[in-house]
Amino acid sequence: MVNDFAATGLASGRNDYRIIPTVVPTIQNPDLRRALAERIRYYNELGIYDFYRREGKSETIEAEPPVLTSEDPREEMPARKSAIAPKPADASVLEVLTPTAEQTVTDPVAALKLIREDLGDCTRCKLHQQGRKQIVFGVGNPHADLMFVGEGPGADEDAQGEPFVGRAGQLLNNMIKAMGIRREDVYIANVVKCRPPGNRTPERDECDTCSPFLMRQIAAIKPKVIVALGAVAAKNMLAINAPMSELRGRFYDFMPSGARSSDPAWQGAKLAVTYHPAFLLRDPRQKGEAWKDLQMVMKYLGLKPPPKPAE
Ligand code: SF4
């Protein structure tokens, strides 16, 4: 099936990436490993399952990031080292997640409002002092079945306070339209909510600091499907270190880490990965591949492309 969005692409092809094998991070110290397992078991017995890592020095083994050669490093940025990177087993080894305000409300509109209030005039990471004009929280239908997540705001988004409003946003709008729905039907957000200077890739600490708010947005909206746009979003959400060619083409079961929905019936979302629209603008040959990703999502959601207008 070809539509206007896909038809604008040339013959699809794959980037030729060369990956030098990485070292998988592990906890080498057996005492530390044992102490950590005991601590987790103890909290599990109390009925506590959600944990997150506190920033600071750690004895965990550092993994070498993969060395990649690519025409587009953004599409192949190294993933975070591990979804779980435990610290030594002292009293602060694990921080128990306390309930957040939005968990007390079931209405996603009210929940998103509470999350936005909690974010405030955020200064939690260094992006707040690197030239941002405003925080770009997210936009769209709080009841959406489908969410798109990019990496961070660019200049247009920073100026307008809304994600995906520049040229890449126009292409994303076309992609959404090609799926037979409207931009207003979906929810759009980013991993970081402040513009990295010069549109650089957001750094690991910035993503780690800001992404809990994205996780809370996802838990509030409870989408059926999330589409991660580009390698930065995909690798931050999935904590998988793999090239785009391997990340794409399948669904992942996704539950936002560290955030719980107020609806116990919501069992998480399916997450699909596709190319960032900005990347597709630079390499339109990949539009056909992106369209395949979107078709997979459409099939899952029962969406049909809009009928072609009569000639
Ligand atoms: S990027 Fe996120 S964590 Fe950093 S200052 Fe902006 S809103 Fe706060």
mmCIF file of N, CA and C in Angstrom, residues 150 169 184-185 254 281 285 292 308:
data_model
loop_
_atom_site.group_PDB
_atom_site.id
_atom_site.type_symbol
_atom_site.label_atom_id
_atom_site.label_comp_id
_atom_site.label_asym_id
_atom_site.label_seq_id
_atom_site.Cartn_x
_atom_site.Cartn_y
_atom_site.Cartn_z
ATOM 1 N N GLY A 150 9.370 12.098 20.794
ATOM 2 C CA GLY A 150 10.636 12.471 20.156
ATOM 3 C C GLY A 150 11.706 12.695 21.208
ATOM 4 N N GLY A 169 7.868 18.734 12.230
ATOM 5 C CA GLY A 169 6.495 18.645 12.717
ATOM 6 C C GLY A 169 5.501 18.531 11.578
ATOM 7 N N GLU A 184 -4.705 16.185 16.365
ATOM 8 C CA GLU A 184 -5.447 16.390 17.617
ATOM 9 C C GLU A 184 -5.872 15.078 18.259
ATOM 10 N N ASP A 185 -5.804 13.981 17.505
ATOM 11 C CA ASP A 185 -6.233 12.683 18.048
ATOM 12 C C ASP A 185 -5.128 12.012 18.869
ATOM 13 N N PHE A 254 5.602 -2.184 26.774
ATOM 14 C CA PHE A 254 6.192 -1.042 27.474
ATOM 15 C C PHE A 254 5.342 -0.631 28.671
ATOM 16 N N LEU A 281 13.604 13.897 6.729
ATOM 17 C CA LEU A 281 13.804 15.063 5.866
ATOM 18 C C LEU A 281 15.202 15.046 5.267
ATOM 19 N N ARG A 285 14.840 8.669 1.464
ATOM 20 C CA ARG A 285 14.774 7.272 1.020
ATOM 21 C C ARG A 285 14.201 6.376 2.103
ATOM 22 N N LYS A 292 6.250 1.550 6.693
ATOM 23 C CA LYS A 292 6.029 0.164 7.135
ATOM 24 C C LYS A 292 5.805 0.122 8.646
ATOM 25 N N LYS A 308 -8.533 8.083 -1.000
ATOM 26 C CA LYS A 308 -7.957 9.083 -1.910
ATOM 27 C C LYS A 308 -9.072 9.967 -2.462
#
